[in-house]
Each structure stands twice: as C-alpha cells, then as structure tokens.
C-alpha cells in the first residue's frame, strides 16, 4: 500500500475559489483504493462553512518554530467519501472571508502551512511515500523537506511531486522578508534555487526541489517552456523538462451527471437530450428573467472573471455578441471591470444578458444544463474544467486553442463530420466572433449536425478514470 499526502490551499467541498479545489477534492477518490492510501491536508480557514467544521474531529496540537516565531498548530480530521482530510488550525493565520488575502500575509501564512504539514506527519503517525504538492502555496514543502527534515529518520525516503495548476501565481516576495519568515538560510536564495529576478519565489523553490513536476495538461506543459506562457520561469521549465510532464485533469462524473443531477430542471442523457435538454433552458430563462424562447442561442460562462479567461476579447465585441438571436448567461466574480461589463450589458439588454456576479454551485449546474454553448476564449488555460463539464452536459464548448482547451475540445470539421466543439487559434476578438457566428449558423441552420456534435461530446470520457491511472503510474515510478 502506497501512502500519498496531498497538500493544497483549497479543496472542494470544504473551500473553493477555483478549479484547484475541484481537482484536489476529486482526484483522491478516483485512485485505486486497494493500492493507495491518499489523504489530503488543507488549512482550517475561518471561511469553511460551520456545517463542515462541526464534522471535524480534534486530533492533536503542538507548537512549532517558524524562524524566530513559535506558533500553535492544531490538527483536525474528517472523513468524507472514503478519504481522510486533515485541517491545519491556526486562528492567527487562517482568518478572513477568503483563503487568500494580501500577498505579504499569504507569504507568511503558507510558509507556516508548509512547515506545519511536515511537522504534523509524525504526530499523526502517517509517513507518506509521496507528498503531492499543489501550486505555490505548497512550494516550500519540498524545500523544507530537503533542508532539515530529511536529517530526521522519520522523513527519510519521502518523495515530492509539485503540480502546477497555474504558473501565473508563484508566491513572490522580497528575499529579506522571506528569509525572516521561513528561517531558511542564505544558501537557498540564489538563482538556481528560490531566487528569481531579485525576489524570493515559493513556486520556483517547489519546482527546483521536487522530485517530479507535473502540470494539468500536455499542451500547457509544453507552452510553459516558452516566454509567452512561461511567466518568467520558462528557462527553469526547459531545464526541468526531463522531470516535467502534463496530465490532463478530469472531472467528478458523480458530481456532474446530467442523468442524476438534482440541481437542474430536467435530467437528460446522451440518448434523450434532443428532447429533454431544452427544458433546462426554458427553466433557466424563466428563473433569470430572460425572454423564454427556445430558438435563442444561449451562451454560458462560468468563470473567475480575470484577464486569464479572455474577457478582453469579449469586451471588444460584446455588442455584436449580444445580438438578438443570442442570450448570454454569466456566473462568477473577479476583477471589477469585468463584473461591471456584464452588469452593464444585463441592464442594457435585460431579455438577453444575465449577469450573476457571485458564485453558486446550484446556478453553475443549471447553466451547464441549460446553455447551447459554453464560451472560453482564454489567453492561457492550464487545463480548464468548464469545457469538460460542458461536454458532459451536451453544452458545446467554444474555446481558444490553448493549454487544456486545445487538448480536450476537438474542433468541428463539417467535411469530415468530426469534432466536439468550436475553436479558434489567435487571441483576437474578431476571430472569436467569427467562430461564434459559425457555431450559430450550424445551430440555427444545420440542427442535425449540431446535435451530432453534442452526441460526440457526450460520449467522450473526461472522468478521472484515465488520468488517475496516469498519476498512479507516476507514483509507482517514484
Ligand atoms: C487553475 C487553472 C485551470 C485548471 C485548474 C485546475 O484554476 O487556471 O486551467 O483547470 O487550475 O487544475
């Protein structure tokens, strides 16, 4: 039995700001239970709902040195769907309405978390063979492990994997402060280790010290070796390319299943979507106060409203996009300029645009079920999960050919009768618009073709079944 510890800053269903939480929350369930004991460790944030906190069992507590500070570490535990979750408790660090706040606070918060994860293991009598770290917040775990912990017999032999869900976020702060916070010696703050462009960089530390590095799609693992996608670390990515690989994310096929989903208006399947899916559209149109008309091309967007997701393209052509035969439904929060963009158009075209500037799981499911198409014109996209959910729900993805979008959506080819969605290659608003118009043409004028696109999409398998096996191969190789 191999033991693996997942360390991450968020995990569904306890706390979620993005796709990271979905991956950390679902992948462990799909690993082969006979061979792997997977446990997950995250911070016990104040923002975790009370209903979850009530289910946590107090395990133990101790004090831990963090440089010159001496801090409390509490450990709580809960079991959910067969997986053990540990929560690191410290009310000084893990306060606030969201997991993340000011970066200078997060820098100390996650140094604490990284060290606490390691210190907790002997106390819990859990010695993992592998610690699987996710994103910059856990980047110091491989560093700390190789620093002092390996001198202790308990930690000897533990391997680490660093998974990059988004290279844009690296955990960067000035070296002097980071030295003071982490207690790591000068030795670590050179360009071949934690230093990058004069600052200290947590993710870089993780990438340098991990035994293996993965990212969440094959294309993204190649893209980040180039300056455009490399976020300043493309040189490091090239240098580490012999231990860098891409494994595409899956989605939880139990959580997202149009046949059984209890949150949507009407269940449907690959067999009967032609008749039943439309009822979700009418239900949502009514709920959101849009014109209740079958023959509208309904486009969905469920996303963090950030520059990464390509909203600059949408802004550029939003008038043309919101034409009379179209409806646009947006769900999510983020940068104010994008929130206001959608609010404005919802005000201007009340019967065609619906701006839901908050997050709700229930609304998300309803949108996936109701829409005809799902738009993701991302500037970059490590994997993207919405297009996978879209495929599962017969909601045709329209995407830019980048990262995981490129790897999971096959572009419609009308001559060969292939493809599961629509795609365009350049980050250009009019290229996007023309592909949307093309999709609309198929939708309105070649409905049988459109439905075949859905047929093909719904029968693709983007559950974790494939990718969990790839992680197993990686774990067994280490
Ligand atoms: C980040 C990426 C997204 C990916 C997710 C889970 O949110 O931006 O592309 O799907 O992590 O790996």
mmCIF file of C-alpha atoms in Angstrom, residues 62-422:
data_model
loop_
_atom_site.group_PDB
_atom_site.id
_atom_site.type_symbol
_atom_site.label_atom_id
_atom_site.label_comp_id
_atom_site.label_asym_id
_atom_site.label_seq_id
_atom_site.Cartn_x
_atom_site.Cartn_y
_atom_site.Cartn_z
ATOM 1 C CA UNK A 62 1.706 21.284 19.246
ATOM 2 C CA UNK A 63 3.895 24.340 18.946
ATOM 3 C CA UNK A 64 6.229 24.785 16.009
ATOM 4 C CA UNK A 65 9.156 27.087 15.327
ATOM 5 C CA UNK A 66 8.854 29.224 12.228
ATOM 6 C CA UNK A 67 12.112 31.165 12.145
ATOM 7 C CA UNK A 68 12.096 33.183 15.412
ATOM 8 C CA UNK A 69 8.341 32.723 15.831
ATOM 9 C CA UNK A 70 6.778 29.942 17.820
ATOM 10 C CA UNK A 71 3.311 29.107 16.562
ATOM 11 C CA UNK A 72 0.379 26.937 17.523
ATOM 12 C CA UNK A 73 -0.524 24.065 15.190
ATOM 13 C CA UNK A 74 -3.822 22.295 15.709
ATOM 14 C CA UNK A 75 -4.845 19.294 13.631
ATOM 15 C CA UNK A 76 -8.404 18.280 12.929
ATOM 16 C CA UNK A 77 -9.685 15.443 10.836
ATOM 17 C CA UNK A 78 -12.741 14.401 8.936
ATOM 18 C CA UNK A 79 -13.542 11.508 6.656
ATOM 19 C CA UNK A 80 -15.579 12.210 3.560
ATOM 20 C CA UNK A 81 -16.425 9.789 0.768
ATOM 21 C CA UNK A 82 -13.774 7.388 1.998
ATOM 22 C CA UNK A 83 -10.915 9.916 2.098
ATOM 23 C CA UNK A 84 -9.263 11.312 5.229
ATOM 24 C CA UNK A 85 -8.907 15.088 5.277
ATOM 25 C CA UNK A 86 -6.655 16.885 7.746
ATOM 26 C CA UNK A 87 -7.101 20.541 8.601
ATOM 27 C CA UNK A 88 -4.250 22.631 9.961
ATOM 28 C CA UNK A 89 -5.580 25.035 12.552
ATOM 29 C CA UNK A 90 -4.136 28.395 13.495
ATOM 30 C CA UNK A 91 -6.530 31.267 14.037
ATOM 31 C CA UNK A 92 -3.868 33.910 13.568
ATOM 32 C CA UNK A 93 -3.120 32.843 10.008
ATOM 33 C CA UNK A 94 -6.319 31.334 8.692
ATOM 34 C CA UNK A 95 -8.802 34.146 9.284
ATOM 35 C CA UNK A 96 -10.665 36.206 6.706
ATOM 36 C CA UNK A 97 -13.576 35.668 4.350
ATOM 37 C CA UNK A 98 -11.489 34.019 1.662
ATOM 38 C CA UNK A 99 -8.474 31.700 1.720
ATOM 39 C CA UNK A 100 -6.273 34.382 0.203
ATOM 40 C CA UNK A 101 -5.734 37.990 1.165
ATOM 41 C CA UNK A 102 -2.812 40.345 0.839
ATOM 42 C CA UNK A 103 0.162 38.608 -0.685
ATOM 43 C CA UNK A 104 2.507 39.712 2.135
ATOM 44 C CA UNK A 105 0.204 37.970 4.585
ATOM 45 C CA UNK A 106 -0.232 34.933 2.374
ATOM 46 C CA UNK A 107 3.530 34.571 2.121
ATOM 47 C CA UNK A 108 3.809 34.005 5.867
ATOM 48 C CA UNK A 109 0.540 32.070 6.087
ATOM 49 C CA UNK A 110 1.674 29.463 3.573
ATOM 50 C CA UNK A 111 5.224 29.205 4.891
ATOM 51 C CA UNK A 112 3.539 28.272 8.150
ATOM 52 C CA UNK A 113 1.240 25.832 6.380
ATOM 53 C CA UNK A 114 4.100 24.112 4.521
ATOM 54 C CA UNK A 115 6.158 23.579 7.625
ATOM 55 C CA UNK A 116 3.118 22.550 9.661
ATOM 56 C CA UNK A 117 2.217 19.883 7.074
ATOM 57 C CA UNK A 118 5.622 18.289 7.538
ATOM 58 C CA UNK A 119 5.653 18.613 11.334
ATOM 59 C CA UNK A 120 2.190 17.090 11.579
ATOM 60 C CA UNK A 121 3.150 13.789 9.949
ATOM 61 C CA UNK A 122 4.994 12.038 12.806
ATOM 62 C CA UNK A 123 2.409 13.304 15.258
ATOM 63 C CA UNK A 124 -0.301 11.702 13.119
ATOM 64 C CA UNK A 125 1.872 8.637 12.666
ATOM 65 C CA UNK A 126 1.369 8.940 8.921
ATOM 66 C CA UNK A 127 4.515 8.594 6.847
ATOM 67 C CA UNK A 128 3.652 9.169 3.197
ATOM 68 C CA UNK A 129 5.798 7.722 0.426
ATOM 69 C CA UNK A 130 4.920 10.783 -1.597
ATOM 70 C CA UNK A 131 3.809 14.299 -0.774
ATOM 71 C CA UNK A 132 1.901 15.675 -3.714
ATOM 72 C CA UNK A 133 2.037 19.485 -3.601
ATOM 73 C CA UNK A 134 -0.354 21.744 -5.490
ATOM 74 C CA UNK A 135 0.544 25.272 -6.590
ATOM 75 C CA UNK A 136 2.784 27.884 -4.985
ATOM 76 C CA UNK A 137 1.125 27.789 -1.591
ATOM 77 C CA UNK A 138 2.750 24.407 -1.036
ATOM 78 C CA UNK A 139 6.013 25.180 -2.854
ATOM 79 C CA UNK A 140 8.066 25.307 0.330
ATOM 80 C CA UNK A 141 7.240 21.722 1.294
ATOM 81 C CA UNK A 142 9.911 20.168 -0.981
ATOM 82 C CA UNK A 143 12.326 22.884 0.155
ATOM 83 C CA UNK A 144 11.789 22.367 3.882
ATOM 84 C CA UNK A 145 11.847 18.615 3.414
ATOM 85 C CA UNK A 146 15.283 18.676 1.803
ATOM 86 C CA UNK A 147 16.507 21.311 4.250
ATOM 87 C CA UNK A 148 16.324 19.918 7.785
ATOM 88 C CA UNK A 149 13.602 17.318 7.824
ATOM 89 C CA UNK A 150 15.468 14.653 5.883
ATOM 90 C CA UNK A 151 18.056 14.521 8.682
ATOM 91 C CA UNK A 152 15.290 13.029 10.789
ATOM 92 C CA UNK A 153 14.798 9.324 10.205
ATOM 93 C CA UNK A 154 11.036 9.639 10.001
ATOM 94 C CA UNK A 155 11.181 11.698 6.808
ATOM 95 C CA UNK A 156 13.861 9.720 5.006
ATOM 96 C CA UNK A 157 12.670 8.393 1.661
ATOM 97 C CA UNK A 158 9.688 10.718 1.249
ATOM 98 C CA UNK A 159 9.414 11.927 -2.347
ATOM 99 C CA UNK A 160 7.658 15.043 -3.547
ATOM 100 C CA UNK A 161 5.653 15.992 -6.626
ATOM 101 C CA UNK A 162 4.873 19.585 -7.499
ATOM 102 C CA UNK A 163 1.783 20.103 -9.636
ATOM 103 C CA UNK A 164 1.390 23.450 -11.341
ATOM 104 C CA UNK A 165 -2.262 24.407 -11.790
ATOM 105 C CA UNK A 166 -1.431 27.930 -12.827
ATOM 106 C CA UNK A 167 2.069 29.256 -13.418
ATOM 107 C CA UNK A 168 0.869 32.841 -13.193
ATOM 108 C CA UNK A 169 0.706 32.595 -9.417
ATOM 109 C CA UNK A 170 4.132 31.988 -7.921
ATOM 110 C CA UNK A 171 4.179 33.408 -4.401
ATOM 111 C CA UNK A 172 6.766 36.135 -4.811
ATOM 112 C CA UNK A 173 8.025 38.489 -2.114
ATOM 113 C CA UNK A 174 11.269 40.191 -1.187
ATOM 114 C CA UNK A 175 14.105 37.963 -0.074
ATOM 115 C CA UNK A 176 14.842 39.647 3.219
ATOM 116 C CA UNK A 177 11.285 39.184 4.461
ATOM 117 C CA UNK A 178 11.059 35.644 3.160
ATOM 118 C CA UNK A 179 14.312 34.704 4.889
ATOM 119 C CA UNK A 180 12.946 36.145 8.092
ATOM 120 C CA UNK A 181 9.625 34.336 7.742
ATOM 121 C CA UNK A 182 10.856 30.948 6.618
ATOM 122 C CA UNK A 183 14.048 30.707 8.629
ATOM 123 C CA UNK A 184 15.753 29.271 5.541
ATOM 124 C CA UNK A 185 19.437 30.177 5.261
ATOM 125 C CA UNK A 186 21.099 32.372 2.626
ATOM 126 C CA UNK A 187 22.095 29.191 0.829
ATOM 127 C CA UNK A 188 18.568 28.880 -0.601
ATOM 128 C CA UNK A 189 18.314 32.364 -2.023
ATOM 129 C CA UNK A 190 20.336 32.069 -5.195
ATOM 130 C CA UNK A 191 19.122 31.994 -8.825
ATOM 131 C CA UNK A 192 19.413 28.201 -9.026
ATOM 132 C CA UNK A 193 17.090 27.842 -6.014
ATOM 133 C CA UNK A 194 14.436 30.211 -4.623
ATOM 134 C CA UNK A 195 15.638 33.492 -6.049
ATOM 135 C CA UNK A 196 14.062 34.841 -9.250
ATOM 136 C CA UNK A 197 14.510 38.358 -10.588
ATOM 137 C CA UNK A 198 15.784 39.607 -7.234
ATOM 138 C CA UNK A 199 12.895 38.228 -5.195
ATOM 139 C CA UNK A 200 12.105 35.001 -3.388
ATOM 140 C CA UNK A 201 9.730 32.694 -5.250
ATOM 141 C CA UNK A 202 7.903 29.827 -3.498
ATOM 142 C CA UNK A 203 6.797 28.024 -6.640
ATOM 143 C CA UNK A 204 10.302 28.123 -8.017
ATOM 144 C CA UNK A 205 11.525 26.532 -4.791
ATOM 145 C CA UNK A 206 8.967 23.772 -5.227
ATOM 146 C CA UNK A 207 9.915 23.180 -8.853
ATOM 147 C CA UNK A 208 13.631 23.092 -8.092
ATOM 148 C CA UNK A 209 13.358 20.771 -5.102
ATOM 149 C CA UNK A 210 10.503 18.448 -6.072
ATOM 150 C CA UNK A 211 11.390 15.017 -7.403
ATOM 151 C CA UNK A 212 8.826 15.380 -10.145
ATOM 152 C CA UNK A 213 6.858 18.267 -11.631
ATOM 153 C CA UNK A 214 3.530 17.973 -13.378
ATOM 154 C CA UNK A 215 1.045 20.339 -14.859
ATOM 155 C CA UNK A 216 -2.575 19.846 -15.744
ATOM 156 C CA UNK A 217 -2.459 19.299 -19.496
ATOM 157 C CA UNK A 218 0.048 18.210 -22.056
ATOM 158 C CA UNK A 219 -0.131 21.369 -24.137
ATOM 159 C CA UNK A 220 0.391 23.581 -21.101
ATOM 160 C CA UNK A 221 3.450 21.565 -20.105
ATOM 161 C CA UNK A 222 4.951 22.450 -23.476
ATOM 162 C CA UNK A 223 3.693 26.036 -23.561
ATOM 163 C CA UNK A 224 5.322 26.978 -20.268
ATOM 164 C CA UNK A 225 8.731 26.276 -21.762
ATOM 165 C CA UNK A 226 8.210 29.351 -23.959
ATOM 166 C CA UNK A 227 8.474 33.009 -22.903
ATOM 167 C CA UNK A 228 4.837 33.830 -23.739
ATOM 168 C CA UNK A 229 3.405 31.291 -21.305
ATOM 169 C CA UNK A 230 6.422 30.833 -19.053
ATOM 170 C CA UNK A 231 5.671 33.734 -16.671
ATOM 171 C CA UNK A 232 9.397 34.360 -16.339
ATOM 172 C CA UNK A 233 10.146 30.736 -15.443
ATOM 173 C CA UNK A 234 10.302 29.277 -18.953
ATOM 174 C CA UNK A 235 14.067 28.793 -18.613
ATOM 175 C CA UNK A 236 13.559 26.766 -15.455
ATOM 176 C CA UNK A 237 10.826 24.764 -17.175
ATOM 177 C CA UNK A 238 13.156 23.911 -20.018
ATOM 178 C CA UNK A 239 15.860 22.976 -17.541
ATOM 179 C CA UNK A 240 13.443 20.698 -15.670
ATOM 180 C CA UNK A 241 11.849 19.248 -18.793
ATOM 181 C CA UNK A 242 13.215 15.755 -18.109
ATOM 182 C CA UNK A 243 11.047 15.503 -14.966
ATOM 183 C CA UNK A 244 8.138 17.627 -16.220
ATOM 184 C CA UNK A 245 5.004 16.088 -17.645
ATOM 185 C CA UNK A 246 1.404 17.054 -18.313
ATOM 186 C CA UNK A 247 -1.540 15.023 -17.051
ATOM 187 C CA UNK A 248 -4.885 16.386 -18.093
ATOM 188 C CA UNK A 249 -7.476 16.929 -15.367
ATOM 189 C CA UNK A 250 -10.688 15.009 -15.188
ATOM 190 C CA UNK A 251 -13.957 15.967 -13.576
ATOM 191 C CA UNK A 252 -16.028 14.186 -10.985
ATOM 192 C CA UNK A 253 -18.546 12.206 -13.049
ATOM 193 C CA UNK A 254 -20.749 11.668 -9.996
ATOM 194 C CA UNK A 255 -20.902 15.346 -9.184
ATOM 195 C CA UNK A 256 -21.505 16.267 -12.821
ATOM 196 C CA UNK A 257 -24.000 13.895 -14.309
ATOM 197 C CA UNK A 258 -26.969 15.244 -16.290
ATOM 198 C CA UNK A 259 -28.820 11.957 -15.775
ATOM 199 C CA UNK A 260 -28.790 12.227 -11.984
ATOM 200 C CA UNK A 261 -28.068 15.882 -11.236
ATOM 201 C CA UNK A 262 -30.567 17.022 -8.596
ATOM 202 C CA UNK A 263 -29.804 20.714 -9.095
ATOM 203 C CA UNK A 264 -31.094 21.020 -12.673
ATOM 204 C CA UNK A 265 -34.622 21.384 -14.008
ATOM 205 C CA UNK A 266 -34.752 18.218 -16.023
ATOM 206 C CA UNK A 267 -32.445 15.233 -16.180
ATOM 207 C CA UNK A 268 -31.311 14.005 -19.559
ATOM 208 C CA UNK A 269 -28.828 11.681 -21.175
ATOM 209 C CA UNK A 270 -26.878 11.160 -24.356
ATOM 210 C CA UNK A 271 -29.948 9.245 -25.526
ATOM 211 C CA UNK A 272 -32.661 11.847 -24.958
ATOM 212 C CA UNK A 273 -31.003 15.280 -24.818
ATOM 213 C CA UNK A 274 -32.673 16.218 -28.106
ATOM 214 C CA UNK A 275 -35.996 16.285 -26.323
ATOM 215 C CA UNK A 276 -35.180 16.956 -22.692
ATOM 216 C CA UNK A 277 -32.268 19.392 -22.520
ATOM 217 C CA UNK A 278 -34.405 22.282 -23.796
ATOM 218 C CA UNK A 279 -36.490 22.141 -20.620
ATOM 219 C CA UNK A 280 -33.455 23.267 -18.678
ATOM 220 C CA UNK A 281 -33.098 26.207 -20.991
ATOM 221 C CA UNK A 282 -36.684 27.293 -20.523
ATOM 222 C CA UNK A 283 -36.404 26.841 -16.772
ATOM 223 C CA UNK A 284 -33.308 28.995 -16.575
ATOM 224 C CA UNK A 285 -34.670 31.639 -18.927
ATOM 225 C CA UNK A 286 -37.628 31.998 -16.628
ATOM 226 C CA UNK A 287 -35.543 31.969 -13.461
ATOM 227 C CA UNK A 288 -33.175 34.639 -14.750
ATOM 228 C CA UNK A 289 -35.843 36.828 -16.309
ATOM 229 C CA UNK A 290 -34.660 36.299 -19.871
ATOM 230 C CA UNK A 291 -37.023 36.012 -22.820
ATOM 231 C CA UNK A 292 -38.455 32.482 -22.664
ATOM 232 C CA UNK A 293 -37.911 31.386 -26.242
ATOM 233 C CA UNK A 294 -36.475 28.081 -27.453
ATOM 234 C CA UNK A 295 -34.837 29.499 -30.524
ATOM 235 C CA UNK A 296 -32.193 31.617 -28.882
ATOM 236 C CA UNK A 297 -28.551 30.634 -28.965
ATOM 237 C CA UNK A 298 -27.763 30.554 -25.268
ATOM 238 C CA UNK A 299 -24.101 31.001 -24.378
ATOM 239 C CA UNK A 300 -22.874 30.252 -20.862
ATOM 240 C CA UNK A 301 -19.845 31.493 -18.961
ATOM 241 C CA UNK A 302 -18.992 30.145 -15.507
ATOM 242 C CA UNK A 303 -15.619 31.507 -14.557
ATOM 243 C CA UNK A 304 -13.382 33.534 -12.344
ATOM 244 C CA UNK A 305 -13.679 36.938 -14.015
ATOM 245 C CA UNK A 306 -9.966 37.516 -14.609
ATOM 246 C CA UNK A 307 -7.811 38.511 -17.556
ATOM 247 C CA UNK A 308 -6.606 34.926 -17.970
ATOM 248 C CA UNK A 309 -10.047 33.874 -19.139
ATOM 249 C CA UNK A 310 -10.116 36.089 -22.230
ATOM 250 C CA UNK A 311 -12.697 38.657 -21.178
ATOM 251 C CA UNK A 312 -10.824 41.356 -23.052
ATOM 252 C CA UNK A 313 -11.878 39.658 -26.272
ATOM 253 C CA UNK A 314 -15.484 39.503 -25.126
ATOM 254 C CA UNK A 315 -15.432 43.163 -24.111
ATOM 255 C CA UNK A 316 -14.169 44.114 -27.541
ATOM 256 C CA UNK A 317 -17.105 42.589 -29.422
ATOM 257 C CA UNK A 318 -19.796 42.346 -26.777
ATOM 258 C CA UNK A 319 -22.306 44.407 -28.777
ATOM 259 C CA UNK A 320 -22.033 42.050 -31.731
ATOM 260 C CA UNK A 321 -22.019 39.066 -29.414
ATOM 261 C CA UNK A 322 -25.277 40.022 -27.713
ATOM 262 C CA UNK A 323 -27.261 40.094 -30.913
ATOM 263 C CA UNK A 324 -30.968 39.466 -30.948
ATOM 264 C CA UNK A 325 -30.811 35.759 -31.598
ATOM 265 C CA UNK A 326 -28.430 35.186 -28.685
ATOM 266 C CA UNK A 327 -28.581 35.028 -24.921
ATOM 267 C CA UNK A 328 -25.547 35.338 -22.661
ATOM 268 C CA UNK A 329 -25.518 33.988 -19.099
ATOM 269 C CA UNK A 330 -22.563 34.770 -16.861
ATOM 270 C CA UNK A 331 -21.779 33.402 -13.393
ATOM 271 C CA UNK A 332 -18.746 34.305 -11.322
ATOM 272 C CA UNK A 333 -16.799 37.041 -9.581
ATOM 273 C CA UNK A 334 -13.454 38.671 -10.117
ATOM 274 C CA UNK A 335 -11.982 41.877 -11.477
ATOM 275 C CA UNK A 336 -14.338 44.799 -11.190
ATOM 276 C CA UNK A 337 -14.039 45.916 -14.793
ATOM 277 C CA UNK A 338 -15.376 42.569 -15.998
ATOM 278 C CA UNK A 339 -18.057 42.397 -13.333
ATOM 279 C CA UNK A 340 -19.245 45.841 -14.415
ATOM 280 C CA UNK A 341 -19.024 44.978 -18.084
ATOM 281 C CA UNK A 342 -21.557 42.182 -17.658
ATOM 282 C CA UNK A 343 -23.711 44.154 -15.237
ATOM 283 C CA UNK A 344 -23.914 46.942 -17.765
ATOM 284 C CA UNK A 345 -24.992 44.679 -20.599
ATOM 285 C CA UNK A 346 -27.503 42.900 -18.397
ATOM 286 C CA UNK A 347 -29.007 46.309 -17.742
ATOM 287 C CA UNK A 348 -28.891 47.318 -21.377
ATOM 288 C CA UNK A 349 -30.262 44.053 -22.779
ATOM 289 C CA UNK A 350 -32.306 42.649 -19.942
ATOM 290 C CA UNK A 351 -34.016 39.978 -22.042
ATOM 291 C CA UNK A 352 -30.768 38.590 -23.478
ATOM 292 C CA UNK A 353 -27.986 39.070 -20.930
ATOM 293 C CA UNK A 354 -27.950 37.769 -17.375
ATOM 294 C CA UNK A 355 -25.058 38.766 -15.099
ATOM 295 C CA UNK A 356 -24.834 36.727 -11.926
ATOM 296 C CA UNK A 357 -21.897 38.271 -10.124
ATOM 297 C CA UNK A 358 -21.463 35.754 -7.322
ATOM 298 C CA UNK A 359 -20.782 32.053 -7.168
ATOM 299 C CA UNK A 360 -23.348 29.357 -6.626
ATOM 300 C CA UNK A 361 -22.887 25.705 -7.281
ATOM 301 C CA UNK A 362 -26.560 25.281 -7.989
ATOM 302 C CA UNK A 363 -26.608 28.063 -10.592
ATOM 303 C CA UNK A 364 -23.482 26.632 -12.173
ATOM 304 C CA UNK A 365 -25.154 23.254 -12.693
ATOM 305 C CA UNK A 366 -28.261 24.901 -14.108
ATOM 306 C CA UNK A 367 -26.204 26.920 -16.571
ATOM 307 C CA UNK A 368 -24.247 23.874 -17.736
ATOM 308 C CA UNK A 369 -27.524 22.055 -18.335
ATOM 309 C CA UNK A 370 -29.410 24.925 -19.958
ATOM 310 C CA UNK A 371 -26.994 26.526 -22.403
ATOM 311 C CA UNK A 372 -26.392 25.588 -26.015
ATOM 312 C CA UNK A 373 -22.758 26.621 -25.963
ATOM 313 C CA UNK A 374 -20.092 27.420 -23.442
ATOM 314 C CA UNK A 375 -17.567 30.142 -24.182
ATOM 315 C CA UNK A 376 -13.903 30.014 -23.033
ATOM 316 C CA UNK A 377 -11.656 32.308 -25.063
ATOM 317 C CA UNK A 378 -8.778 32.062 -22.564
ATOM 318 C CA UNK A 379 -5.488 33.870 -23.012
ATOM 319 C CA UNK A 380 -3.943 30.849 -21.357
ATOM 320 C CA UNK A 381 -5.558 27.820 -19.738
ATOM 321 C CA UNK A 382 -3.543 25.208 -17.839
ATOM 322 C CA UNK A 383 -6.434 22.788 -18.144
ATOM 323 C CA UNK A 384 -9.869 24.307 -17.674
ATOM 324 C CA UNK A 385 -12.691 22.255 -16.234
ATOM 325 C CA UNK A 386 -15.763 24.060 -17.558
ATOM 326 C CA UNK A 387 -15.282 22.788 -21.090
ATOM 327 C CA UNK A 388 -15.194 19.248 -19.708
ATOM 328 C CA UNK A 389 -18.392 19.836 -17.778
ATOM 329 C CA UNK A 390 -19.857 21.395 -20.912
ATOM 330 C CA UNK A 391 -19.063 18.286 -22.945
ATOM 331 C CA UNK A 392 -20.623 16.103 -20.258
ATOM 332 C CA UNK A 393 -23.806 18.198 -20.332
ATOM 333 C CA UNK A 394 -24.111 18.436 -24.101
ATOM 334 C CA UNK A 395 -23.244 22.129 -23.991
ATOM 335 C CA UNK A 396 -20.920 22.727 -26.893
ATOM 336 C CA UNK A 397 -17.615 24.382 -25.940
ATOM 337 C CA UNK A 398 -16.319 27.309 -27.970
ATOM 338 C CA UNK A 399 -12.696 27.756 -26.961
ATOM 339 C CA UNK A 400 -9.369 29.259 -27.865
ATOM 340 C CA UNK A 401 -6.800 26.643 -28.791
ATOM 341 C CA UNK A 402 -4.552 26.885 -25.769
ATOM 342 C CA UNK A 403 -3.449 24.569 -22.958
ATOM 343 C CA UNK A 404 -6.051 22.096 -21.801
ATOM 344 C CA UNK A 405 -8.718 23.604 -24.051
ATOM 345 C CA UNK A 406 -6.672 22.553 -27.036
ATOM 346 C CA UNK A 407 -6.196 19.069 -25.619
ATOM 347 C CA UNK A 408 -9.816 18.358 -24.716
ATOM 348 C CA UNK A 409 -12.008 20.064 -27.308
ATOM 349 C CA UNK A 410 -11.834 18.722 -30.818
ATOM 350 C CA UNK A 411 -12.741 21.344 -33.365
ATOM 351 C CA UNK A 412 -15.781 20.701 -35.550
ATOM 352 C CA UNK A 413 -14.935 19.739 -39.094
ATOM 353 C CA UNK A 414 -18.010 19.916 -41.296
ATOM 354 C CA UNK A 415 -16.366 17.998 -44.151
ATOM 355 C CA UNK A 416 -15.394 15.016 -42.087
ATOM 356 C CA UNK A 417 -18.267 15.187 -39.630
ATOM 357 C CA UNK A 418 -15.927 15.182 -36.635
ATOM 358 C CA UNK A 419 -15.369 17.324 -33.587
ATOM 359 C CA UNK A 420 -16.931 18.084 -30.224
ATOM 360 C CA UNK A 421 -16.785 21.878 -30.185
ATOM 361 C CA UNK A 422 -15.543 25.016 -31.894
#
